[in-house]
Amino acid sequence: MNEENIMPQQTVTATIENCRYCLMCRHVCPVGHVTRRETLTPHGWGLTIASVQRGLLAWNQDTLDVLYSCADCGTCRAHCVTDQPLPDAIAATRAEITAQNLAPAVAYEIHKALQDWSNPYEKHAPETVKGQAEIALFVGDDAKYLWPAALKSALKLLESAGVKPVLIGIGRSNGYLASSLGFPETARMQVQVTFNELKATGARRMLVLTPGDYYAFSRLLTDRLDVEWPQGIELQEVVSLLDEKTTAGVLKFKSSDEKRPYTYIDPTHSLRIPARFEAPRRLLSGIMSTAGRELFWRKERTHPVGNGALQFMNPHISEHLTYARLADAQQAGAKVVITEDPGCLSHLNRHADRFGLHIQGLYELLADHLI
């Protein structure tokens, strides 16, 4: 195994052996749904990796295309009764591939961008952290470059709740992308720089804008990077804090005059943080005049939007994951789609017109209805 990887070879092998002929999670795999290719399902990835390990296949353009077509969304593990860490085993296998210089060229291109600029979108270094506060807010790269209105509105909401955080990680990836592509050491370095910024602020709590960020700074650290979260510092989603403040009566909102039926889309990685499902729905119920239309693929069976590593490694599949989320909303009778993740909002917004849908940021919606 690549020495940068925390996951031992025996764990990778055991996981692959357990998954290669198991169909328990096949029916929920989002990539399998949109491609209808048996190879691109959890047991298909397991069988491909196992076949290479047995010398029955080799890593070539076809098998690498299979390996890098997994969305690394966690749906398979969330539906596994034996909690097999297949996404982590796939990421560990990708790390082996990158170490041998066998990965597709685009993986190394994105990796270089992460090394040079800490994000895959713009050739700009992260902004310098200024000031100290009891609470820090990790901005990340998606909120900086893809949907900055989410950050602006989140800050307005936090200020109304009496929270004035110092901003850290402004324009820096949370480490998930590097890990998913197969570059765990770069992911580790990005996380450590964020922790250094967090320490410099003196904050005792770090807020994050999305469930993807929450996952990156919680389970991803221990499952893939062998990094410990700083002791004595709380990690919390902004949505969770807003829900607490609203329940306590600190935040109040006026009713929306929006009459069009709406739906809330659980952001990518939400099912990796199941305790967060109800908070955004409670916030919406407090301002919307009608109940939201629930999607079939929601909460514990939610499917990802096309953001994540797949948008770079296989844009075609990535787009079809986004189409599927929009089609799900359309079939539910919604006209407005609401979510808070900047990456999800950006991807949904690119294709919303073809489905006759309007995309609305949750933070912006709440900020517009503050009393």
mmCIF file of C-alpha atoms in Angstrom:
data_model
loop_
_atom_site.group_PDB
_atom_site.id
_atom_site.type_symbol
_atom_site.label_atom_id
_atom_site.label_comp_id
_atom_site.label_asym_id
_atom_site.label_seq_id
_atom_site.Cartn_x
_atom_site.Cartn_y
_atom_site.Cartn_z
ATOM 1 C CA MET A 1 0.000 0.000 0.000
ATOM 2 C CA ASN A 2 0.983 3.620 -0.576
ATOM 3 C CA GLU A 3 2.473 4.759 2.754
ATOM 4 C CA GLU A 4 0.394 7.935 2.590
ATOM 5 C CA ASN A 5 -2.775 5.892 3.071
ATOM 6 C CA ILE A 6 -4.229 5.177 6.483
ATOM 7 C CA MET A 7 -6.321 2.231 5.230
ATOM 8 C CA PRO A 8 -4.225 -0.964 5.462
ATOM 9 C CA GLN A 9 -4.072 -3.285 2.468
ATOM 10 C CA GLN A 10 -5.768 -6.072 4.415
ATOM 11 C CA THR A 11 -8.734 -3.789 5.159
ATOM 12 C CA VAL A 12 -9.008 -2.740 1.521
ATOM 13 C CA THR A 13 -8.832 -6.371 0.402
ATOM 14 C CA ALA A 14 -11.366 -7.544 2.979
ATOM 15 C CA THR A 15 -13.797 -4.788 1.984
ATOM 16 C CA ILE A 16 -13.441 -5.527 -1.711
ATOM 17 C CA GLU A 17 -13.908 -9.254 -1.105
ATOM 18 C CA ASN A 18 -17.053 -8.593 0.927
ATOM 19 C CA CYS A 19 -18.539 -6.204 -1.644
ATOM 20 C CA ARG A 20 -17.688 -7.773 -5.001
ATOM 21 C CA TYR A 21 -20.584 -10.247 -5.056
ATOM 22 C CA CYS A 22 -22.936 -8.496 -2.644
ATOM 23 C CA LEU A 23 -25.977 -6.744 -4.148
ATOM 24 C CA MET A 24 -27.346 -5.272 -0.916
ATOM 25 C CA CYS A 25 -26.777 -1.631 -1.913
ATOM 26 C CA ARG A 26 -26.921 -1.969 -5.690
ATOM 27 C CA HIS A 27 -30.477 -0.606 -5.879
ATOM 28 C CA VAL A 28 -29.553 2.725 -4.267
ATOM 29 C CA CYS A 29 -26.334 3.548 -6.137
ATOM 30 C CA PRO A 30 -26.880 6.885 -7.941
ATOM 31 C CA VAL A 31 -24.267 6.201 -10.636
ATOM 32 C CA GLY A 32 -25.826 2.820 -11.328
ATOM 33 C CA HIS A 33 -29.210 4.523 -11.662
ATOM 34 C CA VAL A 34 -28.139 7.089 -14.249
ATOM 35 C CA THR A 35 -25.773 4.871 -16.275
ATOM 36 C CA ARG A 36 -27.642 1.542 -16.071
ATOM 37 C CA ARG A 37 -24.258 -0.175 -16.258
ATOM 38 C CA GLU A 38 -23.748 -3.086 -13.903
ATOM 39 C CA THR A 39 -20.018 -2.385 -13.874
ATOM 40 C CA LEU A 40 -20.746 1.043 -12.395
ATOM 41 C CA THR A 41 -22.390 -0.178 -9.203
ATOM 42 C CA PRO A 42 -20.776 -0.937 -5.831
ATOM 43 C CA HIS A 43 -20.281 -4.631 -6.486
ATOM 44 C CA GLY A 44 -19.012 -3.769 -9.976
ATOM 45 C CA TRP A 45 -16.294 -1.549 -8.519
ATOM 46 C CA GLY A 46 -15.459 -4.239 -5.990
ATOM 47 C CA LEU A 47 -15.269 -6.909 -8.689
ATOM 48 C CA THR A 48 -13.074 -4.738 -10.916
ATOM 49 C CA ILE A 49 -10.579 -4.034 -8.116
ATOM 50 C CA ALA A 50 -10.587 -7.696 -7.027
ATOM 51 C CA SER A 51 -9.992 -8.834 -10.605
ATOM 52 C CA VAL A 52 -6.951 -6.574 -10.881
ATOM 53 C CA GLN A 53 -5.655 -7.883 -7.571
ATOM 54 C CA ARG A 54 -6.033 -11.439 -8.887
ATOM 55 C CA GLY A 55 -4.261 -10.651 -12.156
ATOM 56 C CA LEU A 56 -7.413 -11.197 -14.215
ATOM 57 C CA LEU A 57 -7.519 -7.546 -15.291
ATOM 58 C CA ALA A 58 -4.950 -4.766 -15.511
ATOM 59 C CA TRP A 59 -5.235 -1.048 -14.927
ATOM 60 C CA ASN A 60 -5.828 0.429 -18.360
ATOM 61 C CA GLN A 61 -8.076 3.106 -19.847
ATOM 62 C CA ASP A 62 -11.215 0.980 -19.498
ATOM 63 C CA THR A 63 -10.658 -0.237 -15.932
ATOM 64 C CA LEU A 64 -9.471 3.193 -14.765
ATOM 65 C CA ASP A 65 -12.592 4.743 -16.250
ATOM 66 C CA VAL A 66 -14.609 2.308 -14.130
ATOM 67 C CA LEU A 67 -12.606 3.077 -10.978
ATOM 68 C CA TYR A 68 -12.977 6.834 -11.353
ATOM 69 C CA SER A 69 -16.702 6.709 -12.160
ATOM 70 C CA CYS A 70 -17.696 6.192 -8.522
ATOM 71 C CA ALA A 71 -19.191 9.402 -7.096
ATOM 72 C CA ASP A 72 -17.730 8.768 -3.612
ATOM 73 C CA CYS A 73 -21.084 9.847 -2.185
ATOM 74 C CA GLY A 74 -21.345 7.281 0.633
ATOM 75 C CA THR A 75 -24.751 5.929 -0.417
ATOM 76 C CA CYS A 76 -23.518 2.336 -0.532
ATOM 77 C CA ARG A 77 -22.099 2.402 2.989
ATOM 78 C CA ALA A 78 -25.179 4.173 4.361
ATOM 79 C CA HIS A 79 -27.288 1.236 3.141
ATOM 80 C CA CYS A 80 -24.890 -1.545 4.209
ATOM 81 C CA VAL A 81 -26.006 -3.576 7.224
ATOM 82 C CA THR A 82 -22.382 -4.587 7.868
ATOM 83 C CA ASP A 83 -21.041 -1.032 7.373
ATOM 84 C CA GLN A 84 -18.501 -1.927 4.694
ATOM 85 C CA PRO A 85 -16.243 1.124 3.999
ATOM 86 C CA LEU A 86 -16.307 0.645 0.231
ATOM 87 C CA PRO A 87 -15.910 4.369 -0.612
ATOM 88 C CA ASP A 88 -12.777 4.468 1.537
ATOM 89 C CA ALA A 89 -11.438 1.308 -0.112
ATOM 90 C CA ILE A 90 -12.011 2.837 -3.551
ATOM 91 C CA ALA A 91 -10.228 6.043 -2.468
ATOM 92 C CA ALA A 92 -7.332 3.947 -1.142
ATOM 93 C CA THR A 93 -7.136 2.087 -4.447
ATOM 94 C CA ARG A 94 -7.073 5.391 -6.305
ATOM 95 C CA ALA A 95 -4.192 6.471 -4.052
ATOM 96 C CA GLU A 96 -2.302 3.362 -5.168
ATOM 97 C CA ILE A 97 -3.017 4.256 -8.782
ATOM 98 C CA THR A 98 -1.866 7.872 -8.450
ATOM 99 C CA ALA A 99 1.329 6.784 -6.669
ATOM 100 C CA GLN A 100 2.139 4.564 -9.662
ATOM 101 C CA ASN A 101 1.433 7.428 -12.109
ATOM 102 C CA LEU A 102 -1.345 5.396 -13.711
ATOM 103 C CA ALA A 103 -4.316 7.662 -13.032
ATOM 104 C CA PRO A 104 -6.075 9.607 -15.815
ATOM 105 C CA ALA A 105 -4.293 12.849 -16.706
ATOM 106 C CA VAL A 106 -7.124 15.011 -15.417
ATOM 107 C CA ALA A 107 -6.589 13.672 -11.881
ATOM 108 C CA TYR A 108 -3.043 15.038 -11.877
ATOM 109 C CA GLU A 109 -4.224 18.336 -13.384
ATOM 110 C CA ILE A 110 -6.736 18.846 -10.585
ATOM 111 C CA HIS A 111 -4.159 17.741 -8.040
ATOM 112 C CA LYS A 112 -1.694 20.352 -9.282
ATOM 113 C CA ALA A 113 -4.372 23.030 -8.999
ATOM 114 C CA LEU A 114 -5.044 21.942 -5.420
ATOM 115 C CA GLN A 115 -1.333 22.082 -4.639
ATOM 116 C CA ASP A 116 -0.810 25.455 -6.321
ATOM 117 C CA TRP A 117 -4.043 27.263 -5.453
ATOM 118 C CA SER A 118 -5.860 25.047 -2.901
ATOM 119 C CA ASN A 119 -8.919 24.912 -5.163
ATOM 120 C CA PRO A 120 -9.792 23.502 -8.608
ATOM 121 C CA TYR A 121 -11.651 26.573 -9.901
ATOM 122 C CA GLU A 122 -9.521 29.717 -9.908
ATOM 123 C CA LYS A 123 -5.822 30.567 -9.924
ATOM 124 C CA HIS A 124 -6.091 32.486 -6.669
ATOM 125 C CA ALA A 125 -4.536 31.564 -3.346
ATOM 126 C CA PRO A 126 -6.778 31.443 -0.247
ATOM 127 C CA GLU A 127 -7.289 34.765 1.484
ATOM 128 C CA THR A 128 -5.330 35.586 4.616
ATOM 129 C CA VAL A 129 -7.184 35.093 7.879
ATOM 130 C CA LYS A 130 -7.700 38.278 9.830
ATOM 131 C CA GLY A 131 -8.710 38.645 13.455
ATOM 132 C CA GLN A 132 -9.763 36.441 16.330
ATOM 133 C CA ALA A 133 -13.154 35.388 17.641
ATOM 134 C CA GLU A 134 -14.874 32.741 19.735
ATOM 135 C CA ILE A 135 -16.391 31.263 16.589
ATOM 136 C CA ALA A 136 -14.777 30.646 13.185
ATOM 137 C CA LEU A 137 -16.561 29.981 9.905
ATOM 138 C CA PHE A 138 -14.887 27.774 7.299
ATOM 139 C CA VAL A 139 -15.713 29.262 3.892
ATOM 140 C CA GLY A 140 -14.128 26.763 1.504
ATOM 141 C CA ASP A 141 -13.774 27.014 -2.267
ATOM 142 C CA ASP A 142 -17.335 26.376 -3.480
ATOM 143 C CA ALA A 143 -18.773 29.285 -1.473
ATOM 144 C CA LYS A 144 -15.921 31.528 -2.588
ATOM 145 C CA TYR A 145 -15.998 30.758 -6.300
ATOM 146 C CA LEU A 146 -19.269 29.016 -7.249
ATOM 147 C CA TRP A 147 -22.066 30.582 -5.182
ATOM 148 C CA PRO A 148 -20.779 33.497 -3.053
ATOM 149 C CA ALA A 149 -24.330 34.661 -2.263
ATOM 150 C CA ALA A 150 -24.612 31.747 0.171
ATOM 151 C CA LEU A 151 -21.735 33.075 2.276
ATOM 152 C CA LYS A 152 -23.022 36.654 2.229
ATOM 153 C CA SER A 153 -26.484 35.575 3.367
ATOM 154 C CA ALA A 154 -25.168 33.133 5.963
ATOM 155 C CA LEU A 155 -23.120 35.946 7.520
ATOM 156 C CA LYS A 156 -26.200 38.178 7.619
ATOM 157 C CA LEU A 157 -28.172 35.459 9.382
ATOM 158 C CA LEU A 158 -25.388 34.771 11.864
ATOM 159 C CA GLU A 159 -25.048 38.465 12.679
ATOM 160 C CA SER A 160 -28.785 38.658 13.359
ATOM 161 C CA ALA A 161 -28.337 35.699 15.691
ATOM 162 C CA GLY A 162 -25.594 37.542 17.574
ATOM 163 C CA VAL A 163 -22.744 35.555 16.025
ATOM 164 C CA LYS A 164 -19.832 37.330 14.343
ATOM 165 C CA PRO A 165 -17.404 34.656 13.204
ATOM 166 C CA VAL A 166 -13.887 35.109 11.910
ATOM 167 C CA LEU A 167 -13.566 33.637 8.428
ATOM 168 C CA ILE A 168 -11.031 30.901 7.695
ATOM 169 C CA GLY A 169 -10.336 28.644 4.706
ATOM 170 C CA ILE A 170 -11.458 31.383 2.314
ATOM 171 C CA GLY A 171 -11.033 29.739 -1.090
ATOM 172 C CA ARG A 172 -9.470 26.505 0.199
ATOM 173 C CA SER A 173 -10.827 23.034 -0.457
ATOM 174 C CA ASN A 174 -11.823 21.083 2.646
ATOM 175 C CA GLY A 175 -9.596 18.134 1.665
ATOM 176 C CA TYR A 176 -12.350 15.856 0.393
ATOM 177 C CA LEU A 177 -11.562 16.367 -3.299
ATOM 178 C CA ALA A 178 -7.876 15.515 -2.935
ATOM 179 C CA SER A 179 -8.762 12.443 -0.882
ATOM 180 C CA SER A 180 -11.389 11.283 -3.348
ATOM 181 C CA LEU A 181 -9.015 11.651 -6.310
ATOM 182 C CA GLY A 182 -6.367 9.572 -4.552
ATOM 183 C CA PHE A 183 -4.039 12.168 -3.041
ATOM 184 C CA PRO A 184 -4.406 11.706 0.733
ATOM 185 C CA GLU A 185 -1.213 13.581 1.630
ATOM 186 C CA THR A 186 -2.447 16.712 -0.141
ATOM 187 C CA ALA A 187 -5.796 16.355 1.631
ATOM 188 C CA ARG A 188 -3.939 16.041 4.922
ATOM 189 C CA MET A 189 -1.926 19.179 4.215
ATOM 190 C CA GLN A 190 -5.043 21.183 3.330
ATOM 191 C CA VAL A 191 -6.756 20.124 6.543
ATOM 192 C CA GLN A 192 -3.676 20.978 8.588
ATOM 193 C CA VAL A 193 -3.452 24.481 7.116
ATOM 194 C CA THR A 194 -7.110 25.019 8.023
ATOM 195 C CA PHE A 195 -6.416 23.783 11.553
ATOM 196 C CA ASN A 196 -3.477 26.177 11.813
ATOM 197 C CA GLU A 197 -5.783 29.035 10.835
ATOM 198 C CA LEU A 198 -8.383 27.851 13.317
ATOM 199 C CA LYS A 199 -5.815 27.787 16.108
ATOM 200 C CA ALA A 200 -4.608 31.291 15.225
ATOM 201 C CA THR A 201 -8.137 32.689 15.605
ATOM 202 C CA GLY A 202 -8.513 31.373 19.145
ATOM 203 C CA ALA A 203 -11.967 30.062 18.255
ATOM 204 C CA ARG A 204 -13.625 27.324 20.302
ATOM 205 C CA ARG A 205 -16.172 26.451 17.627
ATOM 206 C CA MET A 206 -15.911 26.075 13.865
ATOM 207 C CA LEU A 207 -19.003 26.490 11.730
ATOM 208 C CA VAL A 208 -19.346 25.009 8.257
ATOM 209 C CA LEU A 209 -21.806 25.873 5.491
ATOM 210 C CA THR A 210 -22.540 22.367 4.179
ATOM 211 C CA PRO A 211 -22.857 18.720 5.225
ATOM 212 C CA GLY A 212 -19.953 18.017 2.851
ATOM 213 C CA ASP A 213 -17.723 20.283 4.921
ATOM 214 C CA TYR A 214 -18.981 18.679 8.120
ATOM 215 C CA TYR A 215 -18.175 15.218 6.774
ATOM 216 C CA ALA A 216 -14.716 16.340 5.622
ATOM 217 C CA PHE A 217 -13.826 17.616 9.091
ATOM 218 C CA SER A 218 -15.294 14.665 10.977
ATOM 219 C CA ARG A 219 -15.444 11.133 9.550
ATOM 220 C CA LEU A 220 -13.097 11.744 6.639
ATOM 221 C CA LEU A 221 -10.313 12.718 9.036
ATOM 222 C CA THR A 222 -10.375 9.423 10.897
ATOM 223 C CA ASP A 223 -11.479 7.108 8.084
ATOM 224 C CA ARG A 224 -8.924 8.221 5.486
ATOM 225 C CA LEU A 225 -6.384 10.736 6.746
ATOM 226 C CA ASP A 226 -5.364 9.676 10.269
ATOM 227 C CA VAL A 227 -5.876 13.244 11.464
ATOM 228 C CA GLU A 228 -7.490 14.159 14.771
ATOM 229 C CA TRP A 229 -9.972 16.986 15.139
ATOM 230 C CA PRO A 230 -8.560 19.641 17.531
ATOM 231 C CA GLN A 231 -9.542 18.960 21.117
ATOM 232 C CA GLY A 232 -11.841 21.414 22.827
ATOM 233 C CA ILE A 233 -13.268 22.825 19.595
ATOM 234 C CA GLU A 234 -16.857 22.184 18.534
ATOM 235 C CA LEU A 235 -17.796 21.507 14.912
ATOM 236 C CA GLN A 236 -21.270 22.633 13.832
ATOM 237 C CA GLU A 237 -23.210 23.269 10.638
ATOM 238 C CA VAL A 238 -24.570 26.789 10.154
ATOM 239 C CA VAL A 239 -28.003 25.305 9.424
ATOM 240 C CA SER A 240 -27.972 23.552 12.800
ATOM 241 C CA LEU A 241 -27.059 26.781 14.592
ATOM 242 C CA LEU A 242 -29.766 28.746 12.767
ATOM 243 C CA ASP A 243 -32.301 26.066 13.702
ATOM 244 C CA GLU A 244 -31.300 26.349 17.363
ATOM 245 C CA LYS A 245 -31.526 30.140 17.309
ATOM 246 C CA THR A 246 -34.912 30.048 15.590
ATOM 247 C CA THR A 247 -36.311 27.529 18.084
ATOM 248 C CA ALA A 248 -35.062 29.722 20.929
ATOM 249 C CA GLY A 249 -36.778 32.775 19.434
ATOM 250 C CA VAL A 250 -33.537 34.638 18.760
ATOM 251 C CA LEU A 251 -34.133 34.556 14.993
ATOM 252 C CA LYS A 252 -37.541 35.432 13.578
ATOM 253 C CA PHE A 253 -38.763 35.365 10.014
ATOM 254 C CA LYS A 254 -41.707 36.795 8.151
ATOM 255 C CA SER A 255 -43.848 34.561 5.965
ATOM 256 C CA SER A 256 -42.954 34.236 2.321
ATOM 257 C CA ASP A 257 -45.454 35.169 -0.366
ATOM 258 C CA GLU A 258 -44.059 32.413 -2.590
ATOM 259 C CA LYS A 259 -47.009 30.387 -3.894
ATOM 260 C CA ARG A 260 -45.187 28.074 -6.253
ATOM 261 C CA PRO A 261 -44.750 24.519 -4.945
ATOM 262 C CA TYR A 262 -41.225 23.920 -3.701
ATOM 263 C CA THR A 263 -38.962 21.079 -2.678
ATOM 264 C CA TYR A 264 -35.851 20.873 -0.566
ATOM 265 C CA ILE A 265 -32.937 18.852 -1.945
ATOM 266 C CA ASP A 266 -30.657 17.313 0.664
ATOM 267 C CA PRO A 267 -27.138 18.361 -0.376
ATOM 268 C CA THR A 268 -24.452 15.931 -1.469
ATOM 269 C CA HIS A 269 -23.027 13.993 1.537
ATOM 270 C CA SER A 270 -26.153 14.618 3.643
ATOM 271 C CA LEU A 271 -26.700 10.915 4.268
ATOM 272 C CA ARG A 272 -23.235 10.787 5.823
ATOM 273 C CA ILE A 273 -24.631 13.158 8.498
ATOM 274 C CA PRO A 274 -28.136 11.729 9.117
ATOM 275 C CA ALA A 275 -28.814 13.813 12.229
ATOM 276 C CA ARG A 276 -29.057 16.955 10.081
ATOM 277 C CA PHE A 277 -32.094 15.985 7.953
ATOM 278 C CA GLU A 278 -34.804 17.863 9.863
ATOM 279 C CA ALA A 279 -33.113 21.207 10.631
ATOM 280 C CA PRO A 280 -33.380 22.748 7.140
ATOM 281 C CA ARG A 281 -36.946 21.515 6.792
ATOM 282 C CA ARG A 282 -37.941 23.131 10.086
ATOM 283 C CA LEU A 283 -36.414 26.417 8.973
ATOM 284 C CA LEU A 284 -38.334 26.296 5.697
ATOM 285 C CA SER A 285 -41.618 25.377 7.376
ATOM 286 C CA GLY A 286 -41.351 28.549 9.431
ATOM 287 C CA ILE A 287 -41.465 30.859 6.417
ATOM 288 C CA MET A 288 -43.165 28.984 3.572
ATOM 289 C CA SER A 289 -46.938 29.188 3.259
ATOM 290 C CA THR A 290 -47.299 25.594 2.067
ATOM 291 C CA ALA A 291 -45.600 22.316 2.878
ATOM 292 C CA GLY A 292 -42.706 21.315 0.659
ATOM 293 C CA ARG A 293 -42.952 18.475 -1.829
ATOM 294 C CA GLU A 294 -40.677 15.675 -0.665
ATOM 295 C CA LEU A 295 -38.558 13.897 -3.260
ATOM 296 C CA PHE A 296 -38.338 10.123 -3.473
ATOM 297 C CA TRP A 297 -34.539 10.284 -3.132
ATOM 298 C CA ARG A 298 -34.394 12.228 0.120
ATOM 299 C CA LYS A 299 -32.994 12.055 3.647
ATOM 300 C CA GLU A 300 -31.503 8.605 4.359
ATOM 301 C CA ARG A 301 -31.726 7.608 0.683
ATOM 302 C CA THR A 302 -30.786 10.945 -0.837
ATOM 303 C CA HIS A 303 -28.770 10.950 -4.036
ATOM 304 C CA PRO A 304 -25.965 13.433 -4.680
ATOM 305 C CA VAL A 305 -26.011 16.328 -7.085
ATOM 306 C CA GLY A 306 -23.174 16.173 -9.622
ATOM 307 C CA ASN A 307 -20.626 18.087 -7.563
ATOM 308 C CA GLY A 308 -17.602 16.346 -6.106
ATOM 309 C CA ALA A 309 -14.672 14.651 -7.807
ATOM 310 C CA LEU A 310 -16.896 13.179 -10.502
ATOM 311 C CA GLN A 311 -17.447 16.599 -12.104
ATOM 312 C CA PHE A 312 -13.769 16.531 -13.120
ATOM 313 C CA MET A 313 -13.233 12.822 -13.722
ATOM 314 C CA ASN A 314 -16.429 12.047 -15.624
ATOM 315 C CA PRO A 315 -18.448 15.213 -16.409
ATOM 316 C CA HIS A 316 -21.012 13.210 -18.392
ATOM 317 C CA ILE A 317 -22.037 11.117 -15.390
ATOM 318 C CA SER A 318 -21.802 14.173 -13.147
ATOM 319 C CA GLU A 319 -24.288 16.055 -15.315
ATOM 320 C CA HIS A 320 -26.682 13.125 -15.345
ATOM 321 C CA LEU A 321 -26.641 12.990 -11.549
ATOM 322 C CA THR A 322 -27.694 16.649 -11.591
ATOM 323 C CA TYR A 323 -30.352 15.944 -14.226
ATOM 324 C CA ALA A 324 -31.714 13.146 -12.027
ATOM 325 C CA ARG A 325 -32.094 15.485 -9.024
ATOM 326 C CA LEU A 326 -33.906 18.037 -11.175
ATOM 327 C CA ALA A 327 -36.108 15.368 -12.732
ATOM 328 C CA ASP A 328 -36.989 14.095 -9.258
ATOM 329 C CA ALA A 329 -38.085 17.622 -8.296
ATOM 330 C CA GLN A 330 -40.048 18.021 -11.504
ATOM 331 C CA GLN A 331 -41.846 14.708 -10.974
ATOM 332 C CA ALA A 332 -42.743 15.760 -7.422
ATOM 333 C CA GLY A 333 -44.565 18.756 -8.890
ATOM 334 C CA ALA A 334 -42.133 21.350 -7.561
ATOM 335 C CA LYS A 335 -41.409 24.615 -9.322
ATOM 336 C CA VAL A 336 -38.788 25.893 -6.896
ATOM 337 C CA VAL A 337 -35.790 23.854 -5.706
ATOM 338 C CA ILE A 338 -34.136 24.924 -2.448
ATOM 339 C CA THR A 339 -30.821 23.836 -0.954
ATOM 340 C CA GLU A 340 -27.883 25.474 0.831
ATOM 341 C CA ASP A 341 -24.735 23.830 -0.561
ATOM 342 C CA PRO A 342 -22.960 26.282 -2.949
ATOM 343 C CA GLY A 343 -21.629 23.471 -5.137
ATOM 344 C CA CYS A 344 -25.046 21.850 -5.419
ATOM 345 C CA LEU A 345 -26.683 25.208 -6.173
ATOM 346 C CA SER A 346 -24.193 25.916 -8.943
ATOM 347 C CA HIS A 347 -24.684 22.528 -10.601
ATOM 348 C CA LEU A 348 -28.471 22.601 -10.292
ATOM 349 C CA ASN A 349 -28.673 26.133 -11.638
ATOM 350 C CA ARG A 350 -26.757 25.234 -14.804
ATOM 351 C CA HIS A 351 -29.508 22.899 -15.973
ATOM 352 C CA ALA A 352 -32.633 24.123 -14.164
ATOM 353 C CA ASP A 353 -34.154 25.876 -17.185
ATOM 354 C CA ARG A 354 -34.531 22.694 -19.190
ATOM 355 C CA PHE A 355 -36.699 21.288 -16.357
ATOM 356 C CA GLY A 356 -38.693 24.482 -15.852
ATOM 357 C CA LEU A 357 -37.367 24.936 -12.325
ATOM 358 C CA HIS A 358 -36.114 27.886 -10.292
ATOM 359 C CA ILE A 359 -33.118 27.310 -7.996
ATOM 360 C CA GLN A 360 -33.147 29.081 -4.637
ATOM 361 C CA GLY A 361 -30.405 29.199 -2.011
ATOM 362 C CA LEU A 362 -31.650 28.407 1.497
ATOM 363 C CA TYR A 363 -29.415 30.969 3.177
ATOM 364 C CA GLU A 364 -30.508 33.690 0.761
ATOM 365 C CA LEU A 365 -34.169 32.809 1.231
ATOM 366 C CA LEU A 366 -33.894 32.942 5.023
ATOM 367 C CA ALA A 367 -31.898 36.185 4.962
ATOM 368 C CA ASP A 368 -34.508 37.837 2.722
ATOM 369 C CA HIS A 369 -37.233 37.018 5.277
ATOM 370 C CA LEU A 370 -35.520 38.105 8.470
ATOM 371 C CA ILE A 371 -37.603 40.280 10.749
#
